[in-house]
PDB file of C-alpha atoms and ligand atoms in Angstrom:
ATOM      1  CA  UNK A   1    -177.303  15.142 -42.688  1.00 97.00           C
ATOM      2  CA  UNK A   2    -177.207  18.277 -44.409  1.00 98.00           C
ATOM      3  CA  UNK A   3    -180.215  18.084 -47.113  1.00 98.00           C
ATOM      4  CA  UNK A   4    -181.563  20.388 -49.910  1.00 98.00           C
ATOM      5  CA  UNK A   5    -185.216  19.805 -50.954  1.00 98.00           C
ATOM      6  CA  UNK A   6    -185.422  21.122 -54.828  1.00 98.00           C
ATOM      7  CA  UNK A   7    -188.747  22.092 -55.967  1.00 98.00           C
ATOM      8  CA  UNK A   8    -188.678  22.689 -59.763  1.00 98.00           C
ATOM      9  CA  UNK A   9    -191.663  25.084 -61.098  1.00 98.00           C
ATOM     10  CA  UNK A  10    -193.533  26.483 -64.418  1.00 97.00           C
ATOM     11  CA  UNK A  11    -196.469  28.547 -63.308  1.00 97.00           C
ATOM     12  CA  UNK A  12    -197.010  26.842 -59.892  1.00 98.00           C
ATOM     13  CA  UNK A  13    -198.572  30.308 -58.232  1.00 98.00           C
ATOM     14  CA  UNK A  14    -201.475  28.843 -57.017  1.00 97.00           C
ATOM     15  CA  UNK A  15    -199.564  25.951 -55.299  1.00 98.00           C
ATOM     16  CA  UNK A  16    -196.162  27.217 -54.297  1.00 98.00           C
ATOM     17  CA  UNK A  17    -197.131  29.226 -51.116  1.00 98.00           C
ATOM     18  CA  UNK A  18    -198.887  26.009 -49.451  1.00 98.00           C
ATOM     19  CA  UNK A  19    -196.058  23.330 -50.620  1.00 98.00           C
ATOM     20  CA  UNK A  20    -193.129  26.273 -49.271  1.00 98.00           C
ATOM     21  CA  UNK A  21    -195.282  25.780 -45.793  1.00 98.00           C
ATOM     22  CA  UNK A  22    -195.207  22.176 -45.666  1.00 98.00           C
ATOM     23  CA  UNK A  23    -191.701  21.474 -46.574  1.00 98.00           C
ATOM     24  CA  UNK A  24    -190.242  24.353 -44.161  1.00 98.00           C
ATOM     25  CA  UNK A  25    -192.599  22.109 -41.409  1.00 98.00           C
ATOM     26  CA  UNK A  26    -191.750  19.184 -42.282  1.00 98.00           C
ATOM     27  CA  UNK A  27    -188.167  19.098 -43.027  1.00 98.00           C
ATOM     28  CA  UNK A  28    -186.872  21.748 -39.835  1.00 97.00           C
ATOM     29  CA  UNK A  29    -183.430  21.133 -41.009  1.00 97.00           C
ATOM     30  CA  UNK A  30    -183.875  21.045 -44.528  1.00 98.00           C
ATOM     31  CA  UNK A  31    -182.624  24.210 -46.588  1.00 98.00           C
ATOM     32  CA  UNK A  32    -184.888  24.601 -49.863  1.00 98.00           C
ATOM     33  CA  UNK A  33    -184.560  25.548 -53.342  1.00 98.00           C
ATOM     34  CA  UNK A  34    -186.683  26.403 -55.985  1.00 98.00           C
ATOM     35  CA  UNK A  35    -185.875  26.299 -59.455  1.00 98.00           C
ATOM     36  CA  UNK A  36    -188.248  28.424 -61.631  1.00 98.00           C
ATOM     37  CA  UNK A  37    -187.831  28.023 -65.604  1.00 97.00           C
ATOM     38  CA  UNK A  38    -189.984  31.367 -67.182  1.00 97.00           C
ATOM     39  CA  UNK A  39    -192.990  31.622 -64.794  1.00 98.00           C
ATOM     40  CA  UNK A  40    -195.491  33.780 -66.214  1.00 97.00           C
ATOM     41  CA  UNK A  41    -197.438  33.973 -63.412  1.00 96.00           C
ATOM     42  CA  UNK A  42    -196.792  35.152 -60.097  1.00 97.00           C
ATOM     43  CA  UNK A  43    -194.906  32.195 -58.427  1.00 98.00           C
ATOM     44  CA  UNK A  44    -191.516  34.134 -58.907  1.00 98.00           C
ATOM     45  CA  UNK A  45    -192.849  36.818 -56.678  1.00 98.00           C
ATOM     46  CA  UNK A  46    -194.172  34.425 -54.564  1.00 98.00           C
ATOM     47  CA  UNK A  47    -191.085  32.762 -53.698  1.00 98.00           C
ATOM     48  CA  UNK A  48    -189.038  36.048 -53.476  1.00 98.00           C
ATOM     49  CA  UNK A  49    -191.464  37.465 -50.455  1.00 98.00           C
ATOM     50  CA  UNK A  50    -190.855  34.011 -48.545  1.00 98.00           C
ATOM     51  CA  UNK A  51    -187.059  34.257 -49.384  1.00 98.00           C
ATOM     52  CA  UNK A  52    -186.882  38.016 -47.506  1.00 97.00           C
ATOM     53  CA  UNK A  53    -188.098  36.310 -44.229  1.00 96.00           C
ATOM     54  CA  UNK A  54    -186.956  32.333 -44.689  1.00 98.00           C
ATOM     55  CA  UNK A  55    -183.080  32.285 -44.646  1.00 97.00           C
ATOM     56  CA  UNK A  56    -183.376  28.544 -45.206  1.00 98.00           C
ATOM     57  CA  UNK A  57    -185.323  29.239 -48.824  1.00 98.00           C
ATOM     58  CA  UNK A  58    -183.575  29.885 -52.035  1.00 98.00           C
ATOM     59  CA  UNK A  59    -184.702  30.861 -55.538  1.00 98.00           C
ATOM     60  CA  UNK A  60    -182.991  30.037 -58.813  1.00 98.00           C
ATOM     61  CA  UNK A  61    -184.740  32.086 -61.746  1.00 98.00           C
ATOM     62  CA  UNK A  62    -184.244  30.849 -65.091  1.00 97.00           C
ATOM     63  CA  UNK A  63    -185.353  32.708 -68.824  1.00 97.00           C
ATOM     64  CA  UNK A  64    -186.851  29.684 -70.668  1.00 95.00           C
ATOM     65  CA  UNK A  65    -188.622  26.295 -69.813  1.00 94.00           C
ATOM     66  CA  UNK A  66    -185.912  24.329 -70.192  1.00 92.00           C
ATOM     67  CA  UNK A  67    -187.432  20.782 -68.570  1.00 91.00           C
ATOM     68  CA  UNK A  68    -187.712  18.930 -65.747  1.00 93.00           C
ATOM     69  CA  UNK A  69    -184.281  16.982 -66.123  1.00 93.00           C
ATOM     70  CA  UNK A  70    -182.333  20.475 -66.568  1.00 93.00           C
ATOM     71  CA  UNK A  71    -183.805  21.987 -63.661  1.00 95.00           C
ATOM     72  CA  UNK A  72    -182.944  19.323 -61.142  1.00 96.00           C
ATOM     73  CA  UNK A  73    -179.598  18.246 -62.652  1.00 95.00           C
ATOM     74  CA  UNK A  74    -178.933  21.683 -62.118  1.00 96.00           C
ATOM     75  CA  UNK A  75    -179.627  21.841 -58.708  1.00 97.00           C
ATOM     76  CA  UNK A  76    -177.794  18.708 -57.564  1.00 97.00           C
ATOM     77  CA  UNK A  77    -174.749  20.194 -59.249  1.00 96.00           C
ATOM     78  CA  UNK A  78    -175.363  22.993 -56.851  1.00 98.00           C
ATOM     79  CA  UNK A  79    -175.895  20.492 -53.712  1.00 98.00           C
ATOM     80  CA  UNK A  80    -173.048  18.541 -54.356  1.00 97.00           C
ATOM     81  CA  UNK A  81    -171.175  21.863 -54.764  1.00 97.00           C
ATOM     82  CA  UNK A  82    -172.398  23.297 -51.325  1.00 98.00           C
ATOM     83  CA  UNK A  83    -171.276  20.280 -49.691  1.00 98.00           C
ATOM     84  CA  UNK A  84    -174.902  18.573 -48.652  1.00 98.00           C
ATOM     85  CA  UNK A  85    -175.075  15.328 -48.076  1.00 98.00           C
ATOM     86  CA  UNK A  86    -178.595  14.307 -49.690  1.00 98.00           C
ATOM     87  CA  UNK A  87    -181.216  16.021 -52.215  1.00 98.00           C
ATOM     88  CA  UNK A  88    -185.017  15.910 -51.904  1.00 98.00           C
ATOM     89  CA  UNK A  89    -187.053  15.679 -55.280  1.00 98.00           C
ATOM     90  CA  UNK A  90    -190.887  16.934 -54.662  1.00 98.00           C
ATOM     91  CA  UNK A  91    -193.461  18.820 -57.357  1.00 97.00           C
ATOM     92  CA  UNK A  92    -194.440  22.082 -56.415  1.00 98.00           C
ATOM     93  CA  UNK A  93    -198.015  21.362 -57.473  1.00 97.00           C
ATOM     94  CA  UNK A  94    -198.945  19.412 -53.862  1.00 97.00           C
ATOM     95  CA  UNK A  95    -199.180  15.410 -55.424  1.00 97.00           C
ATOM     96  CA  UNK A  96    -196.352  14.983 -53.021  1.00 98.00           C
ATOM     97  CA  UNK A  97    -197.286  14.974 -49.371  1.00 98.00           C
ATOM     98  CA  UNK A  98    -194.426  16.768 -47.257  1.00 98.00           C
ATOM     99  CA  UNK A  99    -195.531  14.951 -43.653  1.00 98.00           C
ATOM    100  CA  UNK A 100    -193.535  11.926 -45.648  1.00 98.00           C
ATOM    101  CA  UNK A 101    -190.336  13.744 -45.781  1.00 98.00           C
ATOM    102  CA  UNK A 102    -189.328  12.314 -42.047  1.00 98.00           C
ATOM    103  CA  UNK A 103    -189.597   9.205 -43.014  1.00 98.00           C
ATOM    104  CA  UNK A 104    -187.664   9.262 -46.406  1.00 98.00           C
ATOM    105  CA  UNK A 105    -184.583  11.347 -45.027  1.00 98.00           C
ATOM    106  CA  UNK A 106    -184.475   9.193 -41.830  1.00 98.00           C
ATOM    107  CA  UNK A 107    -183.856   5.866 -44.365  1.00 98.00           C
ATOM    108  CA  UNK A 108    -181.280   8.177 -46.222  1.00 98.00           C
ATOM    109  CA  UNK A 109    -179.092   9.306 -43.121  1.00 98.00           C
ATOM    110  CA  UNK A 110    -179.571   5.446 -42.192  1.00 98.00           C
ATOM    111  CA  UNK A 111    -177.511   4.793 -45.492  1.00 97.00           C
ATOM    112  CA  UNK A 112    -180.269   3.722 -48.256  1.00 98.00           C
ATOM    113  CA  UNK A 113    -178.859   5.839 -51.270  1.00 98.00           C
ATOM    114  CA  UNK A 114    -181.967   6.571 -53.153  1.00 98.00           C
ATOM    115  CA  UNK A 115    -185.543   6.787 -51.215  1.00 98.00           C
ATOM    116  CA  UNK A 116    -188.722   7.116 -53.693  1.00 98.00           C
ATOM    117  CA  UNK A 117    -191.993   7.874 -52.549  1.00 98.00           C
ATOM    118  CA  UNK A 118    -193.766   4.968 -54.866  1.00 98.00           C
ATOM    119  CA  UNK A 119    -197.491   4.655 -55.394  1.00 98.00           C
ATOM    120  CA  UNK A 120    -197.652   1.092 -57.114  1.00 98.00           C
ATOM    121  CA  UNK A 121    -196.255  -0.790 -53.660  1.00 98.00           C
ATOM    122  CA  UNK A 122    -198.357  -2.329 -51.037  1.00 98.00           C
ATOM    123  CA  UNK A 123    -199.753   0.980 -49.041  1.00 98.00           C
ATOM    124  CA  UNK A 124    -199.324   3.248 -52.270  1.00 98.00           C
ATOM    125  CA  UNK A 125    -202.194   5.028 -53.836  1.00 97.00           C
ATOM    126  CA  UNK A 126    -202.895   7.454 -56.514  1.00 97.00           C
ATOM    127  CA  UNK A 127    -205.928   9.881 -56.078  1.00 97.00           C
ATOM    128  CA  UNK A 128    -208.029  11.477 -58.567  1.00 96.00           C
ATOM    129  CA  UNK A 129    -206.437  10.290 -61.971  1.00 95.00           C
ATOM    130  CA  UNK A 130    -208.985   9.483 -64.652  1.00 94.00           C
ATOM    131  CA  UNK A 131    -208.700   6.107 -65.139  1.00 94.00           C
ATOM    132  CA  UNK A 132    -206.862   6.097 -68.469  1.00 93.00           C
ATOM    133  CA  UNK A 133    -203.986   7.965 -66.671  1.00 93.00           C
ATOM    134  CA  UNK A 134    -203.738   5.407 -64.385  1.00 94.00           C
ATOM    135  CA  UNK A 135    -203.576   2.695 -66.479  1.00 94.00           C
ATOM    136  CA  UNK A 136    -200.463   4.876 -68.953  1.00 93.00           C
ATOM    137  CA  UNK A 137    -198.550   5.097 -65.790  1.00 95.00           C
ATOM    138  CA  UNK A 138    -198.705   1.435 -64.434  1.00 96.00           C
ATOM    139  CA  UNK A 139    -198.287  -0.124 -67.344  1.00 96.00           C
ATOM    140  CA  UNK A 140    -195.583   2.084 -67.982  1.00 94.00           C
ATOM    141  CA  UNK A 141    -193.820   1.618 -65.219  1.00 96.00           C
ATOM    142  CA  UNK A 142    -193.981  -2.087 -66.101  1.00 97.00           C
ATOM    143  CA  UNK A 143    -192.340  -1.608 -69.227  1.00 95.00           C
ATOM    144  CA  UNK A 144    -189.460   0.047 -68.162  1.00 95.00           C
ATOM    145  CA  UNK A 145    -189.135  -2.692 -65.123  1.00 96.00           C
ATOM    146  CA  UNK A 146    -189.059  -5.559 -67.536  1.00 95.00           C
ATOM    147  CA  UNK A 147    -187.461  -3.752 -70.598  1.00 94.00           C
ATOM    148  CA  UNK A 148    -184.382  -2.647 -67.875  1.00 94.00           C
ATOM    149  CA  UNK A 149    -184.482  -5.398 -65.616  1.00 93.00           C
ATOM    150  CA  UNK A 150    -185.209  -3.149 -62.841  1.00 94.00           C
ATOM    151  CA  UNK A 151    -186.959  -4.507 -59.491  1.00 95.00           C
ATOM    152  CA  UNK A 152    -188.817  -0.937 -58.846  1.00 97.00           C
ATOM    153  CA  UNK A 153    -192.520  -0.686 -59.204  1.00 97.00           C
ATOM    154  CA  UNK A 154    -192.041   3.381 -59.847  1.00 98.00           C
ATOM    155  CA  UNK A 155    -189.405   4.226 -61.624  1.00 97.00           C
ATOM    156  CA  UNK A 156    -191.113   7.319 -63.065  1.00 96.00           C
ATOM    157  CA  UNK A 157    -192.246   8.523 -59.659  1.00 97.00           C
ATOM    158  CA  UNK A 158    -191.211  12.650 -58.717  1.00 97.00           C
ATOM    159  CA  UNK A 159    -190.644  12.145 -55.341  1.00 98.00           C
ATOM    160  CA  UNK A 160    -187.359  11.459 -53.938  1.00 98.00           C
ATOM    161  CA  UNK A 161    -184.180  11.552 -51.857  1.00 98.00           C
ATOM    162  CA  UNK A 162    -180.903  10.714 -53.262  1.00 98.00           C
ATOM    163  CA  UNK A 163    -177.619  10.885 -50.872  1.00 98.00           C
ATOM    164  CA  UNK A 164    -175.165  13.205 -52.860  1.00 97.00           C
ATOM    165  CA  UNK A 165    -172.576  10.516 -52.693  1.00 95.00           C
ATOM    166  CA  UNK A 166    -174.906   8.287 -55.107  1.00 94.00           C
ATOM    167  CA  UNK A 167    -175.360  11.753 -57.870  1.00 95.00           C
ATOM    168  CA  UNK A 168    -171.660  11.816 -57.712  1.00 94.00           C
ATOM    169  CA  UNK A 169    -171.531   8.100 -59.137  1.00 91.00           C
ATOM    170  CA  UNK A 170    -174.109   8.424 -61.831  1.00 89.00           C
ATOM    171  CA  UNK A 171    -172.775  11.109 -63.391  1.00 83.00           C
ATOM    172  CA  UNK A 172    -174.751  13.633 -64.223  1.00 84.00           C
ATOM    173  CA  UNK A 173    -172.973  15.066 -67.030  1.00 81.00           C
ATOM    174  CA  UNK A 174    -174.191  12.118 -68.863  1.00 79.00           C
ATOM    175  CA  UNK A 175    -177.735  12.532 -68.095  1.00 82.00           C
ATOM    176  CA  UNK A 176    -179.701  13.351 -71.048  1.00 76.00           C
ATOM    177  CA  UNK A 177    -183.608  12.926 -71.136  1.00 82.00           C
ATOM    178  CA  UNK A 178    -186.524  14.888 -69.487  1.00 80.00           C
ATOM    179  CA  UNK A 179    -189.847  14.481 -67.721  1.00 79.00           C
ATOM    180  CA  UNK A 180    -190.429  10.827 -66.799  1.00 84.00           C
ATOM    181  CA  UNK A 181    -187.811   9.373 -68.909  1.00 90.00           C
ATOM    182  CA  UNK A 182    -185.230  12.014 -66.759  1.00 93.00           C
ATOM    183  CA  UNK A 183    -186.615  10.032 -63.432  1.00 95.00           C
ATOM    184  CA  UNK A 184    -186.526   6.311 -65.006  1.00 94.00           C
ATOM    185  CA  UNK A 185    -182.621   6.995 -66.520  1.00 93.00           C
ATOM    186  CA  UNK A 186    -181.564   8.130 -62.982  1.00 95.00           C
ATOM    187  CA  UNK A 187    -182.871   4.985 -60.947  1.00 96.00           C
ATOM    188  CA  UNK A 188    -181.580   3.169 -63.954  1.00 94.00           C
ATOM    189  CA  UNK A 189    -178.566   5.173 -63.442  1.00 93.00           C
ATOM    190  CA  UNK A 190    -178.617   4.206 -59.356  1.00 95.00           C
ATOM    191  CA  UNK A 191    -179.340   0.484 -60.121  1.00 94.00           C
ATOM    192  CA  UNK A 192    -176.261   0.088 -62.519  1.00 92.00           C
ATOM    193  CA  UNK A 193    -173.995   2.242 -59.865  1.00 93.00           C
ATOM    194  CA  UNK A 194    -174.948  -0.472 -57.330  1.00 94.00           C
ATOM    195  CA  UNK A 195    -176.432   2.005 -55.047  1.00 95.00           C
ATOM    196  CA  UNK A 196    -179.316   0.788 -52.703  1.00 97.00           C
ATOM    197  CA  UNK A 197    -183.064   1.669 -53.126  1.00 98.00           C
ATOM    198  CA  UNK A 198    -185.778   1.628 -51.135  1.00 98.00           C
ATOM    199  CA  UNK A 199    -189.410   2.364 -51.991  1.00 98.00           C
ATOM    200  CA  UNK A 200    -191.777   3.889 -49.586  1.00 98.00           C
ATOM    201  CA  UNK A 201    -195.585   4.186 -49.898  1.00 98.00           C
ATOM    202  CA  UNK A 202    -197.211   7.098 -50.740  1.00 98.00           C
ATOM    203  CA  UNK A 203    -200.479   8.704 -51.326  1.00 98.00           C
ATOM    204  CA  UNK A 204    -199.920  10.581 -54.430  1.00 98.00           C
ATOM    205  CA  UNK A 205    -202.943  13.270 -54.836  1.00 97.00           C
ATOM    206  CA  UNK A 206    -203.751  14.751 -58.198  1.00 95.00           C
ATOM    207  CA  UNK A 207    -203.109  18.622 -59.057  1.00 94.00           C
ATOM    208  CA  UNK A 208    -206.153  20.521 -57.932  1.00 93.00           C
ATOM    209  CA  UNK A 209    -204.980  23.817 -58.851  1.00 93.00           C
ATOM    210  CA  UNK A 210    -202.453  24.803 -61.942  1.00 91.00           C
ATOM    211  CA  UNK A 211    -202.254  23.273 -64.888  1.00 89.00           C
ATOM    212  CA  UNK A 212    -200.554  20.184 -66.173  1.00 87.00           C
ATOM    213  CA  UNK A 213    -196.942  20.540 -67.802  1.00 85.00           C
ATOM    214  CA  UNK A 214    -197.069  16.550 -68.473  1.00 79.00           C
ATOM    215  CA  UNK A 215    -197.541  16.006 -72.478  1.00 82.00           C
ATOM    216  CA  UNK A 216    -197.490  13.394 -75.237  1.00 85.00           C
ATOM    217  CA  UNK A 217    -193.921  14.358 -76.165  1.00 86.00           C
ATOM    218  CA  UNK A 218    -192.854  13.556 -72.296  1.00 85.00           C
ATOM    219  CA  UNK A 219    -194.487  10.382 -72.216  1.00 86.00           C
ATOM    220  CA  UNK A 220    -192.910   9.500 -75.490  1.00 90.00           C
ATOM    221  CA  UNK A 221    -189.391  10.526 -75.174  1.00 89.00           C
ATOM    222  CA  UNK A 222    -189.438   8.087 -72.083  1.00 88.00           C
ATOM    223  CA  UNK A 223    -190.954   5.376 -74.254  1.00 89.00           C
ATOM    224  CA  UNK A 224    -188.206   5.905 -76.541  1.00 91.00           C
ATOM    225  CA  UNK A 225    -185.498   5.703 -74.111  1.00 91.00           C
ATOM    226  CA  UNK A 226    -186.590   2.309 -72.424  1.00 92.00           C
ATOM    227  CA  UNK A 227    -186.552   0.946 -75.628  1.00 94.00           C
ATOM    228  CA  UNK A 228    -183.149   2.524 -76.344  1.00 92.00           C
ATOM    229  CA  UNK A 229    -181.150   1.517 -73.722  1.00 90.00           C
ATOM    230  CA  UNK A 230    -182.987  -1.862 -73.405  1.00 91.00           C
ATOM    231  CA  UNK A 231    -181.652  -2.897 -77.133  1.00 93.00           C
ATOM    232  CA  UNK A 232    -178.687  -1.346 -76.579  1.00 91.00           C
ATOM    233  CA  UNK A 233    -178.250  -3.814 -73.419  1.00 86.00           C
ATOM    234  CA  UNK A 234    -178.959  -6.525 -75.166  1.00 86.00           C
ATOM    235  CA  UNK A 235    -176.811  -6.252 -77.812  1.00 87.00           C
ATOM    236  CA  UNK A 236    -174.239  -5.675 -75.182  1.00 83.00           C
ATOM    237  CA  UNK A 237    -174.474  -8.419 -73.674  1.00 77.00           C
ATOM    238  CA  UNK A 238    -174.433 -10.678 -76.236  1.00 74.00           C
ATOM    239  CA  UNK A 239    -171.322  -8.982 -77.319  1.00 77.00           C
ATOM    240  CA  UNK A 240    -169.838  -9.702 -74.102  1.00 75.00           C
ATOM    241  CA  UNK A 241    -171.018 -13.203 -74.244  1.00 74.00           C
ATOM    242  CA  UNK A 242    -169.143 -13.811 -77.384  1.00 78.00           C
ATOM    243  CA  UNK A 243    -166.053 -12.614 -76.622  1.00 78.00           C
ATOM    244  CA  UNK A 244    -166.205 -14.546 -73.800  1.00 73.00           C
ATOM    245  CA  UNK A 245    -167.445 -17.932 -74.971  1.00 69.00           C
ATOM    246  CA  UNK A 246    -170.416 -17.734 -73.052  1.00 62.00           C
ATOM    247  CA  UNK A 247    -172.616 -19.047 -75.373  1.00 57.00           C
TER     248      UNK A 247
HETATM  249  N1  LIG B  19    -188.145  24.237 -63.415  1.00 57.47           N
HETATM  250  C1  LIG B  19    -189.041  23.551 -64.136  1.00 57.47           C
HETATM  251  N2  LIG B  19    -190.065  22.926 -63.519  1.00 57.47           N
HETATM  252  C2  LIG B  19    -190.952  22.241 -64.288  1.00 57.47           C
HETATM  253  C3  LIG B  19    -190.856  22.153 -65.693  1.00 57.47           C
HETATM  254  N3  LIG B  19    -191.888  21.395 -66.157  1.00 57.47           N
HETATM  255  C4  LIG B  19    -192.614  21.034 -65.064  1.00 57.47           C
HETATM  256  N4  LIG B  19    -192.067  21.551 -63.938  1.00 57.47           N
HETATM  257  C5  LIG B  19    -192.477  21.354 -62.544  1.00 57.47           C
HETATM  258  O1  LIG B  19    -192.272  19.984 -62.279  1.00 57.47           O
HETATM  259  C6  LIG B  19    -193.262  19.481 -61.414  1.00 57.47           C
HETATM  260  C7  LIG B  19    -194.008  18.322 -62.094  1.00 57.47           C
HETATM  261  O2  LIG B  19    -194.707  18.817 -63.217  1.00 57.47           O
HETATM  262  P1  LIG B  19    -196.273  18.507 -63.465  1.00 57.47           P
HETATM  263  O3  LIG B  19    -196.810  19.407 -64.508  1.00 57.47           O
HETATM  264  O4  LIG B  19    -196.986  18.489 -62.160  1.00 57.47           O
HETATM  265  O5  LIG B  19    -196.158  17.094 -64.108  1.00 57.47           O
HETATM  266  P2  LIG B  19    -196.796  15.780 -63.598  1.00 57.47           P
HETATM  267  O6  LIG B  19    -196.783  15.752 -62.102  1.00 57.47           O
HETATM  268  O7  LIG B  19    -196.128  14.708 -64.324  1.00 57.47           O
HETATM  269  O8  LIG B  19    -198.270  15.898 -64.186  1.00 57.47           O
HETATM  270  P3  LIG B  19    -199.585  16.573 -63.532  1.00 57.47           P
HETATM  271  O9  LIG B  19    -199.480  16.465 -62.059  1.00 57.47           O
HETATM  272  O10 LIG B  19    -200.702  15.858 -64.116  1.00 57.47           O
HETATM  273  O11 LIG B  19    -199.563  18.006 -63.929  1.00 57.47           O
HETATM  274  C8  LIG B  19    -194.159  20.664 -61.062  1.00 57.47           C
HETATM  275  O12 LIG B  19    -193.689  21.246 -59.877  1.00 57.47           O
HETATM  276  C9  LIG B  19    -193.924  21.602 -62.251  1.00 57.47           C
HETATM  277  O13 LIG B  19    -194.176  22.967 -61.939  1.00 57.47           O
HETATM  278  C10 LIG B  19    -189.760  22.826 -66.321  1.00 57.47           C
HETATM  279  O14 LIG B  19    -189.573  22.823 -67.545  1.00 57.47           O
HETATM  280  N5  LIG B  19    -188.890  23.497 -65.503  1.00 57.47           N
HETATM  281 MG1  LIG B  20    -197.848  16.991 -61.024  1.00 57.47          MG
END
């Protein structure tokens, strides 16, 4: 299985040189690419000295900070592209533990189209998130599972392998939102496509170093979303159900 592991960053210097160290390990086969929107800091440079002596690194530099969402949709356009077969989703900023990645691309090449590294299944964790982050992303995640119908416990979760097959039915043209709300469309995406998901636990470890990119806006334009396409189900459906007699 030919596989790309995309590591989107803003100002990840501090992080990048460690998380380039455990992918490479982890994932021997893996080729990598990291998509940097208007780094101020050094991770740029960073990435360019591992690129001289890692042929299986990549670096895709862009001008402005243009979101989460842009940065990987722009990447799997790439993958699919360059003919790979399945994309890895990790943040640069070491939450994500590479010694996973095994696992996760062994149930991809065994056919599971979307893999997600979950913390709120039996096994999953999150360390070192004050309590009232905690709570925002549980009970968010429960909000967009009953508001969508969706049987995931972590839909907003960063850490992922989708087979290129499964990008090429959701469409990514159509793909809109950011942040969180750019991880909950896509699984919403994958459920709708009928494509098969499996969650895996994980240990997710808060940031120790770098700063947060995460902000009210994010968390709201996913709010907004849910809420969105959730009416705009509804209403569908009961649309259908007339025209149909249904009722
Ligand atoms: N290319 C690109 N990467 C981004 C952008 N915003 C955030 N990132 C990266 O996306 C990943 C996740 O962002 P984080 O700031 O860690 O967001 P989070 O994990 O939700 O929140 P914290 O861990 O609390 O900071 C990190 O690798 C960031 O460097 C962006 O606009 N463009
Ligand atoms: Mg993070």
């Amino acid at each position: 299985m030919r596989t790309l592991v995309v590591v989107p960053t803003h100002n990840e210097a501090d992080n990048i040189a460690a998380l380039l160290d455990g992918v490479l390990a982890s994932a021997p086969d893996a080729d990598v690419l990291v998509v940097d929107d208007a780094s101020t800091d050094k991770t740029r440079e960073i990435v360019r000295e591992w690129c001289a002596r890692e042929t299986r690194l990549r670096l895709v530099e862009r001008d402005e900070k243009l979101g989460l969402g842009s940065a990987y949709a722009h990447a799997f356009t790439m993958a699919m592209d360059e003919g790979y077969d399945a994309v890895v989703e990790i943040d640069a900023d070491l939450s994500h533990d590479p010694v996973v990645l095994p696992m996760m691309l062994g149930l991809a090449e065994s056919g599971i189209d979307v893999v997600i590294g979950s913390r709120y299944v039996p096994g999953g964790s999150v360390v070192g998130w004050p309590h009232r982050r905690t709570w925002l992303s549980r009970w968010g995640n429960r909000y967009a599972a009953i508001a969508l119908g969706l049987a995931i416990n972590d839909a907003t979760a960063g850490y992922r392998v989708y087979r290129t097959d499964t990008l090429r039915a959701i469409d990514l043209g159509e793909v809109r939102s950011e942040g969180y709300g750019f991880q909950v469309e896509m699984t919403y995406r994958a459920v709708a496509a009928g494509c098969s998901i499996v969650e895996i636990p994980i240990t997710f470890r808060d940031r120790v170093a770098g700063s947060s990119k995460m902000n009210g806006n994010i968390v709201r334009e996913a709010f907004a979303l849910v809420t969105w396409w959730a009416i705009r189900d509804a209403v569908t459906l009961r649309r259908r159900r007339r025209a149909y007699n249904v009722d």
